[in-house]
Amino acid sequence: MIYREDTAQRQSTNSVSRGPAHQQPSISPARVSLSAEQLSTGDQSATCDEMQEKQFRATRAIKLACVAISLIILAAAIDATSLSIALPIVTQRLKGTAIQAFWTGTSYLVTSGVMQPVIGGLSHVFGRKEMVLISCAFFFVGSLICALSNDFTMMLVGRVVQGIGGGGILALGEILVTDLVPLEVRGLWLGIIGSTWAVGTVTGPLMGGAFAEAGHSGWRWIFWINLPMIALGTVATVCFLRIKRLPGSTFKKAQQFDWLGSVLFVASTVSFLVPVSWGGILYDWSSWHTLVPLLLGAAGIALAILYERWLTLRTLDEEGNITSQGDLIQPIIPFTIFCNRTLNLVFLYTMVHGCLLWSLMYFLPLYYEGVKGYKPIISGVAVLPETFLIAPMSVFAGYAVSKLGRYRWAIWIGWGITILGFGLLYLLDANTSIPAFIFINVPVAIGTVQASGRPQDAAQSITFYSFIRVFGQSIGVAISGAIFQNQLQKKLSQYPLLSSQAKQFSQDATELVSIIKAMPPGLAREQLVEAFAGALKVIWIVMTAFAAAVFFTTIFIKDYSLKQEHTTRQGIDEGSDKDDVEKKSDDNQE
């Protein structure tokens, strides 16, 4: 059945006792939802009697699988956050321009975002493990190309290849957790996986800053360091991620994949996100270079939505059950995930959360470098208040939600603290002391984690969740960039010494940091720094308003029981886990 708001609470079940330790439960308590696996098989859910005989308990195989997932996510997290700190130095070493530096970050972000639904759809058809290994291969090759780059053309190619792999790693990591554990305990396990990402975001800026200052070619180690980590993660995936293989030939599986929808989705989304990224930086928002691809992308996205909706209706009957076995094309974004008001709100929160977080992580380091005058490595240390608390708060929030069985309180607290944190950022200026900005930034770190908590997770919604998060990140940087440019130009126009250069200085915030550092001490430099800090303050005000608007909509979220049914065709291979347990039993008997 399609999971609907008015029937969801009647589908919950009671927690139950577990059978023998060596038996991996075929069905564990989790919420009822039409997953992508049900779209391809039409498997029927277990009865309540079966569920009362078994209770989920993490086996050795599940723990080892999560270790493998964590290793590859760690590599992707370090890469995603290390380059931004070092980008000014990398641009200088490769003799690049501000435009090329812009594309270095944008190419990875856009590619990783648009490929997540596609790779998620491929994993539904061809298998999770296979697509994880392919994603790791793309990430490895992309890192190698970047490390060997002698010009920005080669660097951009490497970043695009990296983006394909990184997008797959991030999407599949969360999808695999939904396959391995039921919703009742999923918050804890997603918190553990999320803490791995947090560790990467903490160490990434520090490593990026240190490598950038370690000699002429030190920046290359930002990419060299990825190779052993992703190689180790790949080996761990091969050895530890023992999940069930999907039946059928490769040719038969290829017939089920939504090739047309994927091409339409990727082309239209890229056409939309690229002008959003360069609007006001490379070209004015009113320029045809921005408007034409933006409008074409929007039209393409609308067409992709209509096509995916038609494909979903063709694949499913009136009650949401599969209409045929194995001979229908499966949509990469099944519209059954939008039949739930609460889940739709969570998608909205995820997009806004991505918008807020990426605005913070993009422009706050510029405050430290442009306003406070810090070097890249010191800026990496300065952002620790935003990143240091993410790991423990991820685990704590997941554990608390799993134990309490409720999640609305975490969403309310998270968004409330996010409002407080972004509001306090308004106090940052050129004269803010070190203890003050550390205290001010701590609430944001707590809020951004808890606000991203997902009350409902399933494979078919996690894929869209991963995409909409990156989509929000792109929108956030674009909105913040437009605010920064307009406010900086407005403020500089008020200073006679700088008014003639107001438009030039407001074009690119990253390049402006280098200009400020190169200026001699004096009134012009002080006024430029003051205008820089003032423009950032407006960004924090707007982001605070966004968070407040979202907070008021959280009253419409329903608090479902987390003890609900869990079905998947790509869970842990029971045979491998039984073999491990039986081997231990034999050893004990000896």
XYZ file of C-alpha atoms in Angstrom:
590
model
C 0.000 0.000 0.000
C 1.121 3.559 -0.568
C 2.163 5.035 2.756
C -0.357 7.789 3.523
C -0.662 10.272 6.372
C -4.108 9.160 7.540
C -3.267 5.464 7.753
C 0.314 5.542 8.966
C -0.354 5.415 12.681
C -2.632 2.392 12.322
C 0.223 0.447 10.734
C 2.552 0.495 13.731
C 3.296 -2.681 15.686
C 4.564 -3.524 19.143
C 8.171 -4.329 19.895
C 8.827 -8.036 20.342
C 11.330 -10.550 21.670
C 14.129 -12.046 19.652
C 14.643 -15.649 18.662
C 17.911 -17.618 18.721
C 21.057 -15.504 18.385
C 22.232 -17.282 15.255
C 19.076 -16.519 13.319
C 19.122 -13.261 11.360
C 15.512 -12.023 11.275
C 14.016 -11.865 7.819
C 11.713 -9.048 8.898
C 12.442 -6.580 11.701
C 10.372 -3.803 13.254
C 10.385 -0.665 11.087
C 7.869 1.554 9.426
C 5.634 0.454 6.574
C 6.469 2.231 3.336
C 6.543 1.331 -0.321
C 10.282 0.875 -0.886
C 12.139 0.635 -4.153
C 12.599 -3.073 -3.459
C 8.819 -3.549 -3.357
C 8.549 -1.745 -6.672
C 10.682 -4.436 -8.301
C 9.348 -7.500 -6.481
C 5.948 -6.851 -4.962
C 6.965 -8.805 -1.839
C 4.258 -9.071 0.770
C 4.918 -7.941 4.319
C 5.212 -10.349 7.213
C 2.362 -11.017 9.574
C 2.215 -9.606 13.064
C 2.770 -13.109 14.503
C 6.075 -13.385 12.628
C 7.145 -9.964 13.856
C 6.367 -10.870 17.454
C 8.805 -13.792 17.298
C 11.835 -11.711 16.380
C 13.454 -8.461 17.370
C 16.321 -6.702 15.652
C 19.788 -7.067 17.071
C 22.895 -5.927 15.232
C 24.928 -8.929 14.138
C 28.648 -9.056 13.462
C 27.971 -8.876 9.724
C 25.949 -5.668 10.094
C 28.635 -4.059 12.246
C 31.377 -4.929 9.759
C 29.239 -3.645 6.892
C 28.854 -0.306 8.679
C 32.628 -0.163 9.165
C 33.067 -0.514 5.402
C 30.457 2.179 4.730
C 32.091 4.521 7.243
C 35.536 4.200 5.656
C 34.441 5.294 2.190
C 32.242 8.085 3.584
C 35.219 9.362 5.584
C 37.283 9.680 2.405
C 34.475 11.561 0.636
C 33.939 13.883 3.619
C 37.598 14.861 3.885
C 37.742 15.594 0.165
C 34.532 17.645 0.221
C 35.812 20.024 2.913
C 39.590 20.171 2.430
C 39.797 21.942 -0.934
C 37.701 25.008 -0.058
C 40.233 26.225 2.512
C 43.158 25.701 0.122
C 41.465 26.913 -3.068
C 43.106 30.381 -3.156
C 46.571 28.803 -2.950
C 45.708 26.077 -5.489
C 44.499 28.779 -7.880
C 47.774 30.627 -7.445
C 49.928 27.509 -7.922
C 48.134 26.502 -11.137
C 48.073 30.110 -12.342
C 44.318 29.996 -12.620
C 41.657 32.668 -12.646
C 38.803 33.337 -10.252
C 36.434 31.819 -12.818
C 38.433 28.582 -12.937
C 38.562 28.465 -9.151
C 34.789 28.888 -9.099
C 34.303 25.928 -11.445
C 36.602 23.727 -9.348
C 34.102 23.762 -6.503
C 30.934 24.015 -8.563
C 31.742 21.089 -10.878
C 32.043 18.688 -7.945
C 28.934 19.942 -6.158
C 26.687 19.873 -9.226
C 27.929 16.490 -10.472
C 27.621 14.794 -7.094
C 24.113 16.167 -6.645
C 22.575 15.257 -9.991
C 24.123 11.783 -10.034
C 22.750 10.678 -6.666
C 19.215 9.759 -7.851
C 20.679 8.054 -10.918
C 23.157 5.967 -8.928
C 20.460 5.221 -6.367
C 18.180 4.003 -9.167
C 20.971 1.870 -10.611
C 21.508 0.284 -7.196
C 17.813 -0.673 -7.000
C 18.202 -2.592 -10.258
C 21.817 -3.818 -10.369
C 22.588 -4.024 -6.648
C 23.918 -1.806 -3.862
C 27.350 -3.394 -3.491
C 28.079 -3.272 -7.202
C 27.279 0.445 -7.393
C 29.280 1.204 -4.241
C 32.365 -0.361 -5.819
C 31.800 1.516 -9.083
C 31.408 4.780 -7.147
C 34.655 4.091 -5.287
C 36.404 3.500 -8.618
C 35.181 6.849 -9.982
C 36.290 8.616 -6.813
C 39.737 6.979 -6.931
C 40.317 7.869 -10.590
C 39.058 11.419 -10.088
C 41.379 11.943 -7.113
C 44.321 10.640 -9.127
C 43.577 13.020 -12.005
C 43.358 15.984 -9.613
C 46.604 15.044 -7.867
C 48.450 14.928 -11.202
C 46.866 18.104 -12.596
C 49.167 20.703 -14.128
C 46.396 23.038 -15.277
C 42.794 23.779 -14.416
C 41.370 21.892 -17.381
C 42.763 18.647 -16.006
C 41.671 19.662 -12.508
C 38.078 20.237 -13.646
C 37.951 16.849 -15.386
C 39.157 15.211 -12.193
C 36.605 17.051 -10.068
C 33.743 15.959 -12.332
C 34.860 12.319 -12.122
C 35.267 12.711 -8.365
C 31.769 14.173 -8.146
C 30.229 11.100 -9.759
C 31.957 8.848 -7.249
C 31.374 11.116 -4.269
C 27.667 11.458 -5.035
C 27.306 7.695 -5.264
C 29.190 7.121 -2.010
C 27.054 9.588 -0.050
C 23.714 8.379 -1.429
C 24.467 4.662 -1.167
C 25.906 4.957 2.330
C 22.553 6.137 3.673
C 20.559 3.766 1.466
C 22.531 0.802 2.804
C 21.698 1.753 6.382
C 17.993 1.613 5.503
C 18.570 -1.871 4.071
C 20.505 -3.147 7.066
C 18.546 -1.876 10.069
C 14.858 -1.145 10.834
C 13.513 2.322 11.542
C 13.241 1.657 15.267
C 17.048 1.752 15.656
C 17.982 3.456 12.394
C 18.475 6.847 14.021
C 21.383 5.510 16.074
C 23.061 3.877 13.095
C 22.582 6.916 10.871
C 24.067 8.950 13.712
C 27.142 6.731 13.736
C 27.516 6.989 9.963
C 26.882 10.722 10.193
C 29.565 11.079 12.841
C 32.034 9.610 10.356
C 31.129 12.373 7.931
C 31.521 14.845 10.801
C 35.030 13.588 11.569
C 35.892 14.160 7.921
C 34.496 17.693 8.000
C 36.573 18.435 11.117
C 39.854 17.096 9.743
C 39.283 18.166 6.126
C 39.779 21.931 6.560
C 42.785 21.362 8.833
C 44.402 18.979 6.364
C 43.594 21.233 3.425
C 45.131 24.263 5.106
C 48.219 22.342 6.221
C 48.824 20.777 2.801
C 48.298 24.101 1.025
C 51.060 25.733 3.053
C 53.463 22.761 2.842
C 55.564 23.875 -0.108
C 54.861 24.554 -3.752
C 53.195 21.178 -4.464
C 51.859 20.486 -1.002
C 48.278 21.066 -2.153
C 48.454 17.874 -4.248
C 48.343 15.854 -1.038
C 44.742 16.986 -0.638
C 44.037 14.455 -3.399
C 46.866 11.962 -2.832
C 45.548 11.295 0.672
C 42.263 10.089 -0.833
C 43.870 7.157 -2.634
C 44.887 4.944 0.327
C 41.679 5.783 2.204
C 39.344 4.918 -0.659
C 41.429 1.825 -1.462
C 41.109 0.618 2.138
C 37.384 1.349 2.073
C 36.981 -0.574 -1.177
C 38.758 -3.625 0.257
C 36.581 -3.417 3.373
C 33.470 -3.190 1.191
C 34.452 -6.298 -0.768
C 35.225 -8.243 2.416
C 32.603 -7.021 4.877
C 29.576 -5.812 2.899
C 27.950 -9.217 2.431
C 24.468 -8.406 1.222
C 22.034 -10.398 -0.858
C 22.519 -10.266 -4.618
C 19.578 -9.409 -6.831
C 18.513 -12.224 -9.160
C 18.377 -11.905 -12.925
C 20.761 -11.333 -15.796
C 22.500 -8.027 -16.427
C 20.542 -7.584 -19.656
C 17.221 -8.156 -17.875
C 18.167 -5.671 -15.169
C 19.204 -3.084 -17.747
C 15.730 -3.303 -19.280
C 14.190 -2.313 -15.928
C 16.286 0.825 -15.414
C 14.799 4.225 -16.199
C 17.343 5.350 -18.817
C 15.139 8.027 -20.381
C 14.172 9.505 -17.038
C 17.807 9.533 -15.908
C 19.038 11.386 -18.992
C 16.175 13.878 -18.774
C 16.726 14.414 -15.052
C 20.512 14.867 -15.283
C 20.400 17.184 -18.310
C 17.651 19.426 -16.929
C 19.080 19.585 -13.403
C 22.566 20.461 -14.653
C 21.050 23.101 -16.929
C 19.278 24.572 -13.892
C 22.042 24.357 -11.268
C 24.921 25.646 -13.402
C 23.393 29.105 -14.062
C 22.215 29.207 -10.449
C 25.849 28.708 -9.462
C 27.347 31.292 -11.801
C 24.563 33.896 -11.639
C 26.021 37.199 -10.454
C 29.576 35.817 -10.536
C 30.416 34.936 -14.118
C 27.341 36.570 -15.650
C 24.655 38.923 -14.381
C 21.340 37.380 -13.366
C 19.681 39.338 -16.174
C 22.144 38.064 -18.802
C 20.949 35.573 -21.422
C 23.880 33.363 -20.400
C 22.088 32.891 -17.091
C 18.418 33.108 -18.063
C 18.395 30.765 -21.083
C 19.896 27.655 -19.418
C 17.998 28.451 -16.212
C 14.624 28.505 -17.976
C 15.478 25.467 -20.098
C 16.512 23.610 -16.959
C 13.306 24.554 -15.150
C 11.229 23.378 -18.117
C 13.229 20.152 -18.278
C 12.722 19.498 -14.572
C 8.965 20.005 -15.004
C 8.987 17.539 -17.897
C 11.020 15.044 -15.856
C 8.489 15.330 -13.013
C 5.587 14.616 -15.366
C 7.425 11.658 -16.884
C 8.323 10.144 -13.498
C 4.732 10.565 -12.330
C 3.421 8.864 -15.469
C 5.930 6.046 -15.059
C 4.941 5.571 -11.417
C 1.241 5.347 -12.327
C 2.077 2.857 -15.074
C 4.138 0.720 -12.712
C 1.739 0.735 -9.740
C -1.934 -0.027 -9.359
C -4.461 2.132 -7.482
C -3.313 0.755 -4.119
C 0.380 1.215 -4.849
C 1.192 -2.437 -5.553
C 3.385 -3.533 -8.451
C 1.323 -4.347 -11.543
C 3.784 -6.762 -13.122
C 6.870 -8.727 -12.121
C 10.220 -7.623 -13.528
C 9.133 -6.384 -16.948
C 8.378 -2.723 -16.208
C 10.783 0.205 -16.138
C 11.258 1.349 -12.551
C 11.230 5.166 -12.040
C 14.365 6.623 -10.455
C 12.116 8.873 -8.341
C 8.844 6.996 -7.661
C 6.053 9.401 -6.817
C 4.865 7.188 -3.964
C 7.373 9.002 -1.742
C 5.335 12.204 -2.065
C 2.073 10.716 -0.737
C 2.977 11.560 2.857
C 2.710 15.114 4.187
C 5.277 14.549 6.909
C 7.839 13.138 4.505
C 7.234 16.036 2.111
C 7.933 18.454 4.945
C 11.129 16.571 5.754
C 12.252 16.987 2.145
C 11.605 20.723 2.495
C 13.571 20.848 5.756
C 16.416 18.937 4.151
C 16.665 21.404 1.279
C 16.587 24.402 3.636
C 19.088 22.702 5.930
C 21.453 22.197 2.995
C 20.952 25.838 2.062
C 21.777 27.041 5.582
C 24.685 24.709 6.212
C 26.464 25.349 2.928
C 25.997 29.105 3.264
C 27.614 28.815 6.664
C 30.494 26.586 5.572
C 31.192 28.658 2.445
C 31.053 32.194 3.850
C 32.169 31.743 7.467
C 35.747 30.753 6.459
C 35.765 33.906 4.316
C 34.998 35.893 7.463
C 38.057 34.431 9.153
C 40.324 35.011 6.151
C 38.905 38.303 4.875
C 37.862 40.065 8.084
C 40.146 38.521 10.698
C 43.066 38.075 8.267
C 43.804 34.448 9.180
C 45.855 32.034 7.091
C 44.063 28.984 5.604
C 45.187 26.564 8.333
C 44.120 28.958 11.094
C 40.776 29.396 9.344
C 40.464 25.611 9.422
C 40.960 25.715 13.181
C 38.497 28.590 13.488
C 35.645 26.581 11.943
C 36.055 23.826 14.558
C 33.127 25.176 16.632
C 30.886 24.349 13.644
C 32.355 20.897 13.047
C 33.705 19.601 16.363
C 30.319 18.979 17.986
C 28.697 17.367 14.950
C 30.037 13.856 15.627
C 28.915 13.525 19.275
C 25.621 15.300 18.599
C 24.882 12.975 15.658
C 25.308 9.900 17.835
C 23.453 11.438 20.783
C 20.478 12.570 18.702
C 20.238 9.199 16.946
C 20.503 7.288 20.224
C 17.912 9.465 21.955
C 15.425 9.166 19.090
C 15.895 5.379 18.976
C 15.419 5.016 22.722
C 12.463 7.371 23.050
C 10.811 6.206 19.839
C 9.858 9.797 19.003
C 11.530 12.394 16.858
C 9.520 15.633 16.786
C 11.262 16.941 19.888
C 14.639 16.665 18.131
C 13.361 18.568 15.106
C 11.898 21.332 17.278
C 15.018 21.692 19.404
C 17.298 21.489 16.393
C 15.585 24.224 14.408
C 15.209 26.364 17.525
C 18.933 26.247 18.228
C 19.671 26.849 14.547
C 17.656 30.085 14.703
C 19.589 31.111 17.814
C 22.939 30.226 16.265
C 22.462 32.089 12.995
C 21.052 35.044 14.892
C 24.173 35.198 17.055
C 26.371 35.191 13.958
C 25.107 38.720 13.358
C 27.406 39.789 16.203
C 30.523 38.844 14.247
C 32.494 41.850 13.026
C 36.092 42.969 12.583
C 36.541 43.469 16.343
C 35.032 40.175 17.579
C 37.428 38.411 19.963
C 38.448 34.759 19.628
C 36.525 33.523 22.734
C 33.451 35.408 21.546
C 33.246 33.894 18.069
C 33.847 30.393 19.464
C 30.892 30.796 21.841
C 28.700 32.325 19.154
C 29.306 29.487 16.691
C 28.642 26.528 19.012
C 24.793 26.661 18.815
C 24.905 26.495 15.024
C 26.907 23.266 15.167
C 24.303 21.620 17.402
C 21.308 22.913 15.486
C 22.449 21.982 11.997
C 22.786 18.339 13.033
C 19.490 17.922 14.856
C 17.529 19.943 12.289
C 18.569 17.448 9.614
C 17.073 14.511 11.515
C 14.771 12.403 9.371
C 11.667 10.965 11.015
C 11.108 8.485 8.204
C 13.690 6.665 6.130
C 13.344 4.172 3.342
C 15.461 3.366 0.294
C 13.170 5.105 -2.165
C 13.074 8.333 -0.132
C 16.731 8.360 0.933
C 17.795 8.711 -2.703
C 15.674 11.816 -3.174
C 16.712 13.058 0.261
C 20.385 12.935 -0.774
C 19.673 14.836 -3.977
C 17.481 17.509 -2.415
C 20.164 18.134 0.209
C 22.772 18.923 -2.456
C 20.174 20.904 -4.403
C 19.649 23.026 -1.299
C 23.396 23.491 -0.935
C 23.646 24.897 -4.451
C 20.669 27.190 -3.890
C 22.123 28.320 -0.560
C 25.468 29.347 -2.028
C 23.683 31.143 -4.888
C 21.344 33.059 -2.559
C 24.132 33.959 -0.152
C 26.401 34.983 -3.017
C 23.753 37.289 -4.464
C 23.138 38.845 -1.038
C 26.863 39.334 -0.476
C 27.400 41.009 -3.852
C 24.458 43.383 -3.554
C 25.184 44.375 0.037
C 28.931 44.774 -0.481
C 28.447 46.970 -3.538
C 25.874 49.046 -1.657
C 28.154 49.524 1.358
C 31.283 50.272 -0.690
C 29.393 52.923 -2.638
C 29.127 54.891 0.609
C 32.920 55.227 0.896
C 34.528 57.816 -1.438
C 37.835 55.912 -1.465
C 36.186 52.686 -2.679
C 33.039 53.725 -4.538
C 34.703 53.602 -7.961
C 35.713 49.955 -7.383
C 32.522 48.830 -5.652
C 31.245 46.681 -8.522
C 34.660 45.114 -9.168
C 35.240 44.181 -5.527
C 31.753 42.680 -5.132
C 32.057 40.191 -8.013
C 33.837 37.372 -6.164
C 34.160 36.970 -2.397
C 37.065 34.507 -2.660
C 39.127 36.826 -4.858
C 38.306 39.749 -2.572
C 40.019 37.948 0.313
C 43.299 38.002 -1.625
C 42.781 41.695 -2.460
C 42.264 42.569 1.209
C 45.384 40.691 2.295
C 47.463 42.415 -0.396
C 46.324 45.931 0.587
C 48.597 47.978 2.866
C 47.203 49.064 6.246
C 45.158 52.213 6.014
C 41.697 53.714 5.835
C 40.779 52.048 2.522
C 41.598 48.596 3.886
C 39.665 49.235 7.098
C 36.608 50.363 5.166
C 36.780 47.366 2.830
C 36.987 44.973 5.786
C 34.086 46.756 7.479
C 31.963 46.485 4.335
C 32.941 42.802 3.969
C 31.800 42.037 7.519
C 28.610 44.057 7.038
C 27.660 42.132 3.893
C 28.130 38.849 5.754
C 25.814 40.066 8.513
C 22.961 40.391 6.032
C 23.519 36.762 4.975
C 23.145 35.639 8.598
C 19.925 37.666 8.959
C 18.370 36.085 5.859
C 19.411 32.576 6.925
C 17.918 33.195 10.368
C 14.633 34.135 8.689
C 14.713 30.943 6.608
C 15.264 28.839 9.741
C 12.437 30.635 11.552
C 10.031 30.045 8.666
C 10.824 26.329 8.695
C 10.488 26.150 12.481
C 6.869 27.329 12.336
C 5.972 24.577 9.845
C 7.215 21.799 12.144
C 3.866 21.834 13.962
C 2.436 19.957 10.967
C 4.767 16.967 11.400
C 3.133 13.888 12.895
C 4.891 11.764 15.494
C 4.719 8.198 14.188
C 5.792 5.134 16.090
C 9.208 3.894 14.987
C 8.322 0.244 15.689
C 7.066 -0.692 12.262
C 7.673 -3.227 9.554
C 10.995 -3.513 7.718
C 11.392 -5.292 4.367
C 14.326 -5.349 1.984
C 15.800 -7.605 -0.681
C 19.323 -6.274 -0.219
C 19.874 -6.840 3.473
C 22.687 -8.826 5.050
C 23.253 -12.242 3.499
C 21.973 -14.533 6.235
C 24.172 -17.407 5.130
C 27.439 -15.574 5.692
C 26.373 -14.422 9.126
C 25.210 -17.900 10.133
C 28.529 -19.347 9.044
C 30.374 -16.926 11.326
C 28.158 -17.761 14.305
C 28.345 -21.526 13.706
C 32.126 -21.329 13.412
C 32.306 -19.582 16.795
C 29.979 -22.223 18.256
C 32.204 -25.043 16.977
C 35.280 -23.355 18.433
C 33.604 -23.053 21.829
C 32.624 -26.727 21.798
C 36.209 -27.735 21.093
